[in-house]
Short mmCIF file of C-alpha atoms in Angstrom, two decimals:
data_model
loop_
_atom_site.label_atom_id
_atom_site.label_comp_id
_atom_site.label_asym_id
_atom_site.label_seq_id
_atom_site.Cartn_x
_atom_site.Cartn_y
_atom_site.Cartn_z
CA UNK A 1 206.62 109.37 130.31
CA UNK A 2 209.45 107.24 131.64
CA UNK A 3 210.14 109.80 134.38
CA UNK A 4 206.46 109.95 135.35
CA UNK A 5 206.34 106.17 135.67
CA UNK A 6 209.36 106.22 137.98
CA UNK A 7 207.71 108.79 140.25
CA UNK A 8 204.48 106.79 140.32
CA UNK A 9 206.37 103.58 141.17
CA UNK A 10 208.25 105.40 143.95
CA UNK A 11 205.04 106.78 145.47
CA UNK A 12 203.34 103.39 145.42
CA UNK A 13 206.41 101.75 146.99
CA UNK A 14 206.72 104.46 149.63
CA UNK A 15 203.08 104.30 150.68
CA UNK A 16 203.02 100.51 150.75
CA UNK A 17 206.24 100.37 152.74
CA UNK A 18 205.81 103.21 155.23
CA UNK A 19 202.22 104.40 154.99
CA UNK A 20 200.66 102.14 157.58
CA UNK A 21 203.55 100.92 159.71
CA UNK A 22 205.05 102.70 162.65
CA UNK A 23 208.59 103.96 162.07
CA UNK A 24 211.34 105.88 163.79
CA UNK A 25 212.07 108.05 160.79
CA UNK A 26 210.78 111.42 159.58
CA UNK A 27 209.90 112.26 155.96
CA UNK A 28 212.04 115.34 155.40
CA UNK A 29 214.97 115.92 153.05
CA UNK A 30 216.32 118.90 151.17
CA UNK A 31 214.54 117.63 148.06
CA UNK A 32 211.23 117.26 149.87
CA UNK A 33 211.69 120.68 151.46
CA UNK A 34 212.00 122.08 147.94
CA UNK A 35 208.85 120.25 146.89
CA UNK A 36 206.94 121.62 149.88
CA UNK A 37 208.10 125.17 149.25
CA UNK A 38 210.15 125.32 152.47
CA UNK A 39 213.35 125.64 150.46
CA UNK A 40 213.97 126.82 146.91
CA UNK A 41 217.06 126.53 144.74
CA UNK A 42 219.31 129.62 145.11
CA UNK A 43 218.97 130.58 141.44
CA UNK A 44 215.20 130.84 141.80
CA UNK A 45 215.44 132.56 145.18
CA UNK A 46 217.73 135.27 143.82
CA UNK A 47 215.61 135.88 140.75
CA UNK A 48 212.50 136.31 142.88
CA UNK A 49 214.29 138.44 145.52
CA UNK A 50 215.54 140.91 142.94
CA UNK A 51 212.38 140.82 140.84
CA UNK A 52 214.29 139.46 137.87
CA UNK A 53 212.36 137.74 135.08
CA UNK A 54 212.35 133.98 135.51
CA UNK A 55 213.80 131.83 132.77
CA UNK A 56 211.75 129.06 131.14
CA UNK A 57 213.67 126.50 133.17
CA UNK A 58 212.97 128.34 136.43
CA UNK A 59 209.26 128.62 135.63
CA UNK A 60 209.17 124.91 134.81
CA UNK A 61 211.01 124.16 138.06
CA UNK A 62 208.40 126.06 140.07
CA UNK A 63 205.52 124.27 138.30
CA UNK A 64 207.18 120.90 138.91
CA UNK A 65 207.61 121.70 142.61
CA UNK A 66 203.95 122.59 142.94
CA UNK A 67 202.88 119.32 141.33
CA UNK A 68 205.29 117.22 143.40
CA UNK A 69 204.29 119.05 146.58
CA UNK A 70 200.71 117.85 146.18
CA UNK A 71 201.91 114.26 145.75
CA UNK A 72 204.15 114.45 148.84
CA UNK A 73 201.29 115.88 150.88
CA UNK A 74 199.20 112.88 149.86
CA UNK A 75 201.91 110.55 151.13
CA UNK A 76 202.24 112.41 154.42
CA UNK A 77 198.51 112.19 154.98
CA UNK A 78 198.61 108.40 154.73
CA UNK A 79 201.00 108.11 157.69
CA UNK A 80 199.93 106.56 160.91
CA UNK A 81 199.42 109.44 163.35
CA UNK A 82 202.08 107.98 165.63
CA UNK A 83 204.69 107.56 162.90
CA UNK A 84 207.72 109.81 162.83
CA UNK A 85 209.57 109.34 159.59
CA UNK A 86 213.05 110.76 158.93
CA UNK A 87 214.93 110.10 155.73
CA UNK A 88 218.66 109.74 156.30
CA UNK A 89 219.39 111.69 153.12
CA UNK A 90 220.88 115.14 153.74
CA UNK A 91 220.04 115.19 157.46
CA UNK A 92 222.74 117.83 158.04
CA UNK A 93 220.72 120.19 155.86
CA UNK A 94 217.52 119.47 157.79
CA UNK A 95 219.27 119.96 161.14
CA UNK A 96 220.63 123.33 160.02
CA UNK A 97 217.18 124.47 158.91
CA UNK A 98 215.59 123.35 162.18
CA UNK A 99 218.29 125.15 164.17
CA UNK A 100 217.88 128.32 162.12
CA UNK A 101 214.13 128.25 162.75
CA UNK A 102 214.35 127.56 166.48
CA UNK A 103 217.06 130.19 167.07
CA UNK A 104 214.86 132.73 165.32
CA UNK A 105 212.70 132.59 168.46
CA UNK A 106 215.46 133.63 170.89
CA UNK A 107 214.08 136.44 173.05
CA UNK A 108 210.45 135.29 172.94
CA UNK A 109 208.81 135.10 176.38
CA UNK A 110 208.01 131.87 178.18
CA UNK A 111 204.36 130.88 178.24
CA UNK A 112 203.07 127.60 179.67
CA UNK A 113 201.43 125.66 176.83
CA UNK A 114 202.64 128.23 174.28
CA UNK A 115 203.47 127.27 170.70
CA UNK A 116 203.85 130.67 169.00
CA UNK A 117 205.88 133.87 169.15
CA UNK A 118 203.37 135.12 171.70
CA UNK A 119 205.14 132.71 174.05
CA UNK A 120 206.58 129.18 174.18
CA UNK A 121 207.07 126.49 176.73
CA UNK A 122 210.06 124.19 176.23
CA UNK A 123 208.29 121.42 174.33
CA UNK A 124 206.03 123.86 172.50
CA UNK A 125 209.09 125.59 171.06
CA UNK A 126 210.39 122.38 169.50
CA UNK A 127 206.98 120.99 168.57
CA UNK A 128 206.13 124.13 166.58
CA UNK A 129 209.59 124.26 164.96
CA UNK A 130 209.40 120.68 163.69
CA UNK A 131 205.80 121.29 162.60
CA UNK A 132 207.01 123.90 160.10
CA UNK A 133 208.64 121.04 158.24
CA UNK A 134 205.59 118.77 158.43
CA UNK A 135 207.40 116.74 161.09
CA UNK A 136 205.09 115.55 163.86
CA UNK A 137 206.76 114.89 167.20
CA UNK A 138 205.09 114.40 170.59
CA UNK A 139 203.87 117.56 172.30
CA UNK A 140 205.42 117.02 175.75
CA UNK A 141 209.09 116.62 176.66
CA UNK A 142 208.71 113.27 178.45
CA UNK A 143 207.18 111.75 175.29
CA UNK A 144 209.78 113.38 173.04
CA UNK A 145 212.40 111.50 175.06
CA UNK A 146 210.93 108.21 173.81
CA UNK A 147 211.61 108.87 170.12
CA UNK A 148 214.83 108.54 168.19
CA UNK A 149 218.06 107.03 169.52
CA UNK A 150 219.76 107.85 172.82
CA UNK A 151 223.28 109.17 172.31
CA UNK A 152 226.25 109.62 174.61
CA UNK A 153 227.46 113.16 175.27
CA UNK A 154 230.58 112.37 173.26
CA UNK A 155 228.46 111.62 170.18
CA UNK A 156 226.11 114.60 170.49
CA UNK A 157 225.55 116.62 167.32
CA UNK A 158 223.71 119.76 166.25
CA UNK A 159 219.99 119.13 165.89
CA UNK A 160 219.87 116.48 168.64
CA UNK A 161 217.36 116.94 171.44
CA UNK A 162 218.67 117.30 174.98
CA UNK A 163 216.57 116.42 178.03
CA UNK A 164 216.59 117.42 181.70
CA UNK A 165 214.86 116.47 184.95
CA UNK A 166 214.31 119.90 186.47
CA UNK A 167 211.77 118.81 189.08
CA UNK A 168 214.06 116.34 190.84
CA UNK A 169 214.43 112.61 190.29
CA UNK A 170 214.78 111.21 186.77
CA UNK A 171 211.42 112.27 185.34
CA UNK A 172 212.05 114.36 182.22
CA UNK A 173 210.45 117.79 182.47
CA UNK A 174 212.53 119.96 180.12
CA UNK A 175 213.90 119.76 176.57
CA UNK A 176 216.07 121.81 174.25
CA UNK A 177 217.76 121.47 170.85
CA UNK A 178 221.54 121.32 170.53
CA UNK A 179 222.79 124.18 168.35
CA UNK A 180 226.55 123.79 168.69
CA UNK A 181 229.12 121.26 169.90
CA UNK A 182 232.54 122.81 170.59
CA UNK A 183 234.82 120.20 172.10
CA UNK A 184 233.45 119.48 175.57
CA UNK A 185 230.92 122.31 175.43
CA UNK A 186 227.38 121.70 174.22
CA UNK A 187 225.14 124.69 173.51
CA UNK A 188 221.38 124.30 173.24
CA UNK A 189 218.37 126.53 172.66
CA UNK A 190 215.34 126.13 174.91
CA UNK A 191 212.43 127.98 176.47
CA UNK A 192 213.38 128.77 180.07
CA UNK A 193 210.63 129.56 182.56
CA UNK A 194 212.67 132.46 183.92
CA UNK A 195 214.24 133.95 180.80
CA UNK A 196 212.15 132.81 177.82
CA UNK A 197 213.83 131.39 174.72
CA UNK A 198 217.60 131.46 175.27
CA UNK A 199 220.78 129.59 174.37
CA UNK A 200 222.46 127.85 177.31
CA UNK A 201 225.48 125.61 177.87
CA UNK A 202 225.52 122.14 179.35
CA UNK A 203 228.61 123.25 181.26
CA UNK A 204 226.41 125.44 183.47
CA UNK A 205 226.08 123.83 186.89
CA UNK A 206 222.29 123.78 186.88
CA UNK A 207 222.10 121.91 183.58
CA UNK A 208 224.94 119.58 184.50
CA UNK A 209 223.01 118.54 187.61
CA UNK A 210 219.67 118.07 185.86
CA UNK A 211 220.87 116.53 182.57
CA UNK A 212 219.31 113.14 181.69
CA UNK A 213 219.91 112.22 178.05
CA UNK A 214 220.42 113.24 174.43
CA UNK A 215 218.31 111.82 171.60
CA UNK A 216 219.10 111.83 167.90
CA UNK A 217 215.98 111.93 165.77
CA UNK A 218 217.54 113.13 162.51
#
């Protein structure tokens, strides 16, 4: 009863605080991923994978996740459509999961306006990846560049978005996600018009010359 009251108080506080105000955060943590069924505790995963009988605790854990998932969905649905809410808790975990998901699309063809494995454009690739985690970001690269916090190259980290002006000038027309930072080299995954979804390096001359900015949204 005491635990239930705490959850109820948290939900009321969360909705009243973030439900109707615009924010620069995203509602996604390892705990919430568990609640939404995106991630499950290893012990449960292994038991299911090997068709082992679940213990009483594991069964209770699954039931609790299902109940909490419905409550979280209710909170997400109260958000302002323009809000992007990121919880600072365990952002490294979230970044890793986003990277794993986006890299899974390497080799998929480029398709203008595409948001599926039938074909992606650059912003469609990231939009659909974030969407898997119930994270709503703008659909086009130029609008994506307006969210989060601009970072210097020296402070770039995995999971950050990297933007380019590939049509000349400073107008952002291309976006990717940083997958690795090794010293001075920054690797990023993106949907290239010529090669589809690939991993490239900022050290390549073309990307050096068209680079505009890096944004941290996690």
